[in-house]
Coordinates of C-alpha atoms in Angstrom, one line a residue:
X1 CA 11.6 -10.7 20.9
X2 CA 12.8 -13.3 19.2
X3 CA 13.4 -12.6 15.0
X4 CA 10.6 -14.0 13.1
X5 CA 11.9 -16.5 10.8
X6 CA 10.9 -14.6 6.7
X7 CA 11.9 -17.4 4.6
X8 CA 14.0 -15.6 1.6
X9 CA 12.8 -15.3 -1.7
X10 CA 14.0 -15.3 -5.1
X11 CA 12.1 -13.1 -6.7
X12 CA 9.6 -10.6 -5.9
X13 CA 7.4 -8.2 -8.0
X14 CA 5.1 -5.6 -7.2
X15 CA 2.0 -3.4 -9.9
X16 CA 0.6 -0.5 -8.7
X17 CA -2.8 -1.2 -10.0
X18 CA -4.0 2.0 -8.6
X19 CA -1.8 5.4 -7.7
X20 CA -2.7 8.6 -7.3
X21 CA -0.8 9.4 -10.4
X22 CA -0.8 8.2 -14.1
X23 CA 2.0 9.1 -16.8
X24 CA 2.2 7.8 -19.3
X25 CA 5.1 9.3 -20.8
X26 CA 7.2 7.7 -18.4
X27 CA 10.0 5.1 -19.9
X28 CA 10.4 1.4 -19.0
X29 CA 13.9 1.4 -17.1
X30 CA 16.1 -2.1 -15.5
X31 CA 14.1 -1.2 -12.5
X32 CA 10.9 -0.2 -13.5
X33 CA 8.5 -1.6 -16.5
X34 CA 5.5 1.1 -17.6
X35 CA 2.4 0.2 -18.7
X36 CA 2.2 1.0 -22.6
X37 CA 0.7 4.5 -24.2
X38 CA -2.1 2.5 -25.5
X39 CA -3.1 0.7 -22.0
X40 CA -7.0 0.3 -23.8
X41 CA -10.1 1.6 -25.8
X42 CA -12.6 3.4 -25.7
X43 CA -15.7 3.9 -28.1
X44 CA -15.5 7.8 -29.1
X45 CA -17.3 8.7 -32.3
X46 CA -15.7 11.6 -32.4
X47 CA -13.2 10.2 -33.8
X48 CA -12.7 8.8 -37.9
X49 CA -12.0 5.3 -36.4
X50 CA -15.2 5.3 -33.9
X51 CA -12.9 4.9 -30.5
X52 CA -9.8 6.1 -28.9
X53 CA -6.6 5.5 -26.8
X54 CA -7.1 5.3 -23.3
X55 CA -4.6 5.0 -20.5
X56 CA -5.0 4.0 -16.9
X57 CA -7.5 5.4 -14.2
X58 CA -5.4 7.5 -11.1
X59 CA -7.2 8.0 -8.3
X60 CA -6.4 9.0 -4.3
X61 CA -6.4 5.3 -3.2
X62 CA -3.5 2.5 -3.4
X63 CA -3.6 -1.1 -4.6
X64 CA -0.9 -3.2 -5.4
X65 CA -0.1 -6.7 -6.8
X66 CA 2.2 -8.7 -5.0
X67 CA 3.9 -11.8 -6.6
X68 CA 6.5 -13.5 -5.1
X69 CA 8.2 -16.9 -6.3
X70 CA 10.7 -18.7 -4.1
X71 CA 12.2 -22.1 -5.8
X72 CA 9.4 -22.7 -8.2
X73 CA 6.8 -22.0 -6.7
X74 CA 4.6 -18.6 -6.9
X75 CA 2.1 -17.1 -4.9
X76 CA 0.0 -14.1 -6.1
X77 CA -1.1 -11.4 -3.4
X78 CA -3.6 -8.1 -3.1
X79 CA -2.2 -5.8 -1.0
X80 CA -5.4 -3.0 -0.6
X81 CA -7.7 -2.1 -3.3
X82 CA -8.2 1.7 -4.6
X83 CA -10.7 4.1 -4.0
X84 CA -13.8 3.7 -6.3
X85 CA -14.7 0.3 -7.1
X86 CA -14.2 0.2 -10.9
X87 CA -10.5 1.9 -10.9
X88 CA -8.3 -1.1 -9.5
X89 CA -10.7 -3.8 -12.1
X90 CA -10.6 -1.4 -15.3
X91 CA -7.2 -1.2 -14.7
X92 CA -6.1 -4.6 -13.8
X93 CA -8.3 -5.7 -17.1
X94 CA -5.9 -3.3 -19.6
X95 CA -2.7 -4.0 -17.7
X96 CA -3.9 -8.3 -18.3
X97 CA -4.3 -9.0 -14.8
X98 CA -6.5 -11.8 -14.3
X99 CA -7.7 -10.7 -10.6
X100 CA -9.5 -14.5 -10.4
X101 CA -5.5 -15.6 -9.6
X102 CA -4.9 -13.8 -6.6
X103 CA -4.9 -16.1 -3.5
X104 CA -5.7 -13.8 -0.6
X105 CA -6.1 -9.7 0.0
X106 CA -4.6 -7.8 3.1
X107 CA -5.7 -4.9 4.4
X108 CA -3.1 -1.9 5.2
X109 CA -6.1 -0.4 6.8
X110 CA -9.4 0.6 7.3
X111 CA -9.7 3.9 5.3
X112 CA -12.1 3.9 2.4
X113 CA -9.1 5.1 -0.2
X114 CA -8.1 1.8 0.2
X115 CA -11.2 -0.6 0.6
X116 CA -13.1 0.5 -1.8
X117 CA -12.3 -1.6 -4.8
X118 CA -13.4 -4.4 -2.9
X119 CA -16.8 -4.6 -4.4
X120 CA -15.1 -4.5 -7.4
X121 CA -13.1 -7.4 -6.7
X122 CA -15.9 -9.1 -5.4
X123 CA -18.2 -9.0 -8.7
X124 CA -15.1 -10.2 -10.2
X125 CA -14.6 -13.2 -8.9
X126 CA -18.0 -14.1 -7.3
X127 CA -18.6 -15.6 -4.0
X128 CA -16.0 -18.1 -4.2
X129 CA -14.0 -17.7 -0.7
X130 CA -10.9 -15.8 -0.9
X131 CA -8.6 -15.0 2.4
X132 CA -8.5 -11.6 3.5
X133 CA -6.1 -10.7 6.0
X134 CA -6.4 -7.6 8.4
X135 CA -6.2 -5.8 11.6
X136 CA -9.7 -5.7 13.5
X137 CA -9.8 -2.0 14.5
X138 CA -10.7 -1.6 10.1
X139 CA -14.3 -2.0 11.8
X140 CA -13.4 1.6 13.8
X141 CA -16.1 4.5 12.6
X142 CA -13.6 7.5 11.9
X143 CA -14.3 11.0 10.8
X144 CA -12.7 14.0 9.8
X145 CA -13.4 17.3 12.7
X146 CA -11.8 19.8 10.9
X147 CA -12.1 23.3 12.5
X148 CA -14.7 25.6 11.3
X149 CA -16.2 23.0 8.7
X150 CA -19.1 19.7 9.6
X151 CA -18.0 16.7 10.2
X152 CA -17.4 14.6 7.9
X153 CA -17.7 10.7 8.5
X154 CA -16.0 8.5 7.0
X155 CA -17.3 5.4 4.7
X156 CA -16.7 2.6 7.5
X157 CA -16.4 -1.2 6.4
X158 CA -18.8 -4.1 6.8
X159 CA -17.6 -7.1 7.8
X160 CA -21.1 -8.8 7.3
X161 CA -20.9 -7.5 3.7
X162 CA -17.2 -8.7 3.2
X163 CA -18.5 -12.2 4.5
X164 CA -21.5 -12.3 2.1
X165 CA -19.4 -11.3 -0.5
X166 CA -17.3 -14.7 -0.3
X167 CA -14.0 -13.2 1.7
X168 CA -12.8 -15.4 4.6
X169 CA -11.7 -12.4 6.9
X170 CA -8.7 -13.3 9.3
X171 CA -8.4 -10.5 12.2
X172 CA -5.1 -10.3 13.6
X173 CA -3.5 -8.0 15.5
X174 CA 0.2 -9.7 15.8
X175 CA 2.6 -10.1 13.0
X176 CA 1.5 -13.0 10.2
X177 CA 3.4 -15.1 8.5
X178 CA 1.9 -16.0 4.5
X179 CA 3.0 -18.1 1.8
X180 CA 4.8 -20.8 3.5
X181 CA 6.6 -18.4 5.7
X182 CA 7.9 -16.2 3.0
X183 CA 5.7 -13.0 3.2
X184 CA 5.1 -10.6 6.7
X185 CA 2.2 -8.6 7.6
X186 CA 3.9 -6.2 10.5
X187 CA 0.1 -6.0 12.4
X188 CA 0.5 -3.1 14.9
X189 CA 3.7 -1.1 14.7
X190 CA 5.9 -0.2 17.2
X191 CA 6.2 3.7 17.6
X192 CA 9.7 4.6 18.5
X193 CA 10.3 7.4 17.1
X194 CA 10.1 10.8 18.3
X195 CA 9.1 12.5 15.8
X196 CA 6.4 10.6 13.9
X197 CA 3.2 11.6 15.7
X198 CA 0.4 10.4 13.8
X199 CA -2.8 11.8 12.1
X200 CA -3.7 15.3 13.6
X201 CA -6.9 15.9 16.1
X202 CA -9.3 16.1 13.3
X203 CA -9.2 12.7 12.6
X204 CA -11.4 10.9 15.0
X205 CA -12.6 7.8 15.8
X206 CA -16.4 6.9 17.8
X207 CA -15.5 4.8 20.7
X208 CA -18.9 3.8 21.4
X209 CA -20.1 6.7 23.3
X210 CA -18.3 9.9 21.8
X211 CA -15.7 10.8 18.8
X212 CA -12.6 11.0 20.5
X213 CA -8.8 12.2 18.7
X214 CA -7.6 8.9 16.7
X215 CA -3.8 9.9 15.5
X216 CA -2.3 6.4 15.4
X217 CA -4.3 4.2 13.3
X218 CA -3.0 1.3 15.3
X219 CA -4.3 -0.9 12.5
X220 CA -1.8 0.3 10.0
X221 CA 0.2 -2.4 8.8
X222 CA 2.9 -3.6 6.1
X223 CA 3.9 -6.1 3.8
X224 CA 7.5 -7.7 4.2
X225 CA 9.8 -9.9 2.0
X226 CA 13.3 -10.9 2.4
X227 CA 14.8 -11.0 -0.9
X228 CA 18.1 -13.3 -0.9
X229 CA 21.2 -12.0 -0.3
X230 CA 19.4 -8.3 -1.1
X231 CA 17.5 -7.7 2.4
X232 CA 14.0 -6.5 2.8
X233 CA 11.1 -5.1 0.7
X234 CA 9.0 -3.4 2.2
X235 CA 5.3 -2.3 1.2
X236 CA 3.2 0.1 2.5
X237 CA -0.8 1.4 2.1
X238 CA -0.1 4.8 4.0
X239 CA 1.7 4.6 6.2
X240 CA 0.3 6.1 8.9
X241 CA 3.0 4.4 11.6
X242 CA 5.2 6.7 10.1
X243 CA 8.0 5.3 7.5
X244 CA 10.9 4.9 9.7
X245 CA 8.8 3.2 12.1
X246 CA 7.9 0.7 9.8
X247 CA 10.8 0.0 8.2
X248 CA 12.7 -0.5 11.7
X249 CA 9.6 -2.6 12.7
X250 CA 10.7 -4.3 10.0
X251 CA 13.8 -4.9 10.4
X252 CA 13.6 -5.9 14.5
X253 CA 10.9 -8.6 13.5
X254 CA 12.6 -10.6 11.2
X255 CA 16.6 -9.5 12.5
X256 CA 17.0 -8.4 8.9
X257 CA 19.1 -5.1 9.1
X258 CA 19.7 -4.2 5.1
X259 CA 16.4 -2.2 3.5
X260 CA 16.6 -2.9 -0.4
X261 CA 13.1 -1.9 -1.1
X262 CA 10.9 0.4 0.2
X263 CA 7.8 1.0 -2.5
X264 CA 4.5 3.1 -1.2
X265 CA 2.4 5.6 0.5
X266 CA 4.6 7.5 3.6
X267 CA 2.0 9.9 4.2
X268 CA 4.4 12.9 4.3
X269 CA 1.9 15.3 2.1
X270 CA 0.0 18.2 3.9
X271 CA 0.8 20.8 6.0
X272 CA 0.5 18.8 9.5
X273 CA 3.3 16.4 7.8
X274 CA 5.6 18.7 6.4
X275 CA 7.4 19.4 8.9
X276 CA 8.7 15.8 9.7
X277 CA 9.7 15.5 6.0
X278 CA 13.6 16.4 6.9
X279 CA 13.9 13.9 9.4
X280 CA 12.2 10.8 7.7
X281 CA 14.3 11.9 4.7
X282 CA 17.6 11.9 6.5
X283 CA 16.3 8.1 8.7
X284 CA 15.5 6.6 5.4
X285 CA 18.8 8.1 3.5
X286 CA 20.6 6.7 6.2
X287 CA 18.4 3.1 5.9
X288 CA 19.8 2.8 2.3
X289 CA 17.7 1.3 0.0
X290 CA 18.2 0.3 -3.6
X291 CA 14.7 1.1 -4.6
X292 CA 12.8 3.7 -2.7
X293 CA 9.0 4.4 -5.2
X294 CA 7.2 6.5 -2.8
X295 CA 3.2 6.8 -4.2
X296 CA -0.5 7.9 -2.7
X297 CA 0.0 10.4 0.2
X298 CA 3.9 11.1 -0.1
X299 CA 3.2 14.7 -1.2
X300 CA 4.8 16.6 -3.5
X301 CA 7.4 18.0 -1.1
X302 CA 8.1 14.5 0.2
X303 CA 9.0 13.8 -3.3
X304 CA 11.5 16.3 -4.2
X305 CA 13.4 16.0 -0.8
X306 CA 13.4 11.9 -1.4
X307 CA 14.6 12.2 -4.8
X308 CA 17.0 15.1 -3.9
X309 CA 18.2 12.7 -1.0
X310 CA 18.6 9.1 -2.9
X311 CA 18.9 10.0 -6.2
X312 CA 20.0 6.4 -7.5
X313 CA 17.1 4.8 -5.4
X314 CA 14.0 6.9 -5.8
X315 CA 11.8 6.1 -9.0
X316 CA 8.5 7.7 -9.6
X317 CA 5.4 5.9 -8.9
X318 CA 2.7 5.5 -11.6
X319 CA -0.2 3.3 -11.6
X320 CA 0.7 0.3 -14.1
X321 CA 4.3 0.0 -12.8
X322 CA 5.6 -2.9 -12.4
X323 CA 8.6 -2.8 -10.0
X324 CA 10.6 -6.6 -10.1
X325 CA 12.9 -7.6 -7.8
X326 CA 15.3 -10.9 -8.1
X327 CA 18.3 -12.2 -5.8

């Protein structure tokens, strides 16, 4: 195909409003700023003064802020929205995020751990209409068949609800272009690898008549932005293509070789994903980025071999981060 023209940008920054992980203890750095020790209060009468210090909520879930300014002008994105649906709001409230600002949400996928601040979000702002942008197999009913144990189903997403609710859902299945041409949503990923198989046979999906084996999670998609002169910055949910699929999805649709950025979930964690860890490793060593903040699902294995492999590139995730990239 033909390379999608990504307009450049000058300036890009992404917040982790909601990570598995929270530490505070971890230092502002030129590539990373960390929310402060004292993120809030809390009543707590235990205490002489009547309140305490409180930091930032960690959940399993992902949600990131997304602001990117090319010339002078600035556009404010939600890319997914945590678990519960206080976390990402409580969070976004101590960090001084006013979530009113955003201009649209997209969707990296269905899966609950990353809809479910949406109600959140919603009480927020009100019914005033807000884009949402997102693959139409979110709808899907999934479950989790895991030998010996029930089955579990899965919370599924409303699009009724979402409607009455004041989003403006936009269902695509093909790569979109937002903010004037300057930020990609993948849609479906190409699969090219050999070695990046997908979710295992207990993750299902009900195609209208029985559960049936649903490894690919076709509607797993990214976030992409060409950062001038840098290359591209790339931003995940799960990613459940697989992280070299992405990233090379990437880089065929816009004809952008260089990876500067690659911040997210790689869903490497867990015994069925272990085993690929050494290749995607070695793919994404090889890819080079400058900045490489792997969060959510990684897995703690994941995490050692990454930051073993690109030690000048990896930076631990933390919900309150605030990662800021300029040409």
């Amino acid at each position: 195909m033909d390379p999608i023209p990504l307009a450049p940008v000058d300036e890009v920054s992404i917040t982790t409003l909601v990570d598995n992980v929270y530490d505070a203890l971890l230092e502002s750095d030129d590539r990373a700023v960390r929310a402060p020790f004292k993120a809030g209060v809390a009543s707590a009468p235990q205490f002489e003064t009547g309140s305490t210090t409180v930091g930032l909520r960690a959940e399993h879930g992902f949600a990131a802020l997304v602001t990117v300014r090319r010339s002078n002008s600035t556009t404010t994105l939600l890319f997914d929205t945590g678990l519960s649906p206080d976390a990402m709001v409580v969070n976004a409230e101590r960090l001084g995020v006013d979530l009113t600002r955003i201009q649209a949400v997209v969707l990296s996928h269905g899966h609950f751990d990353h809809a479910g601040g949406l109600a959140g979000l919603a009480a927020r702002r009100g019914t005033r209409a807000l884009p949402m942008v997102l693959h139409p197999r979110v709808w899907a009913r999934r479950q989790l068949a895991l030998p010996g144990a029930p089955a579990q189903e899965l919370p599924t997403l409303s699009k009724r609800s979402l409607a009455g609710e004041g989003f403006e859902v936009i269902e695509r299945r093909e790569p979109s272009l937002l903010v004037d041409g300057s930020v990609l949503i993948t849609g479906e990923v190409d699969r090219t690898t050999d070695f990046e198989h997908g979710m295992p046979p207990a993750h299902q999906a009900w195609n209208g008549s029985a559960w049936e084996p649903d490894p690919l999670v076709v509607d797993d998609q990214a976030l992409v932005v060409n950062l001038r002169a840098r290359g591209l910055v790339v931003l995940t949910g799960c990613g459940h293509a697989g992280a070299v699929n992405i990233v090379r999805h990437a880089q065929r649709l816009t004809g952008t070789p260089r990876l500067h950025a690659l911040v997210g979930g790689l869903h490497l964690g867990g015994r069925a994903f272990e085993p690929i860890i050494g290749r995607t490793v070695e793919a994404l060593r090889e890819a080079g980025p400058r900045l490489l903040v792997p969060g959510h699902c990684t897995g703690w294995r994941a995490q050692l071999a990454l930051a073993a492999a690109l030690p000048n590139a990896w930076v631990p995730s933390s919900s309150g981060s605030t990662y800021r990239l300029t040409a």
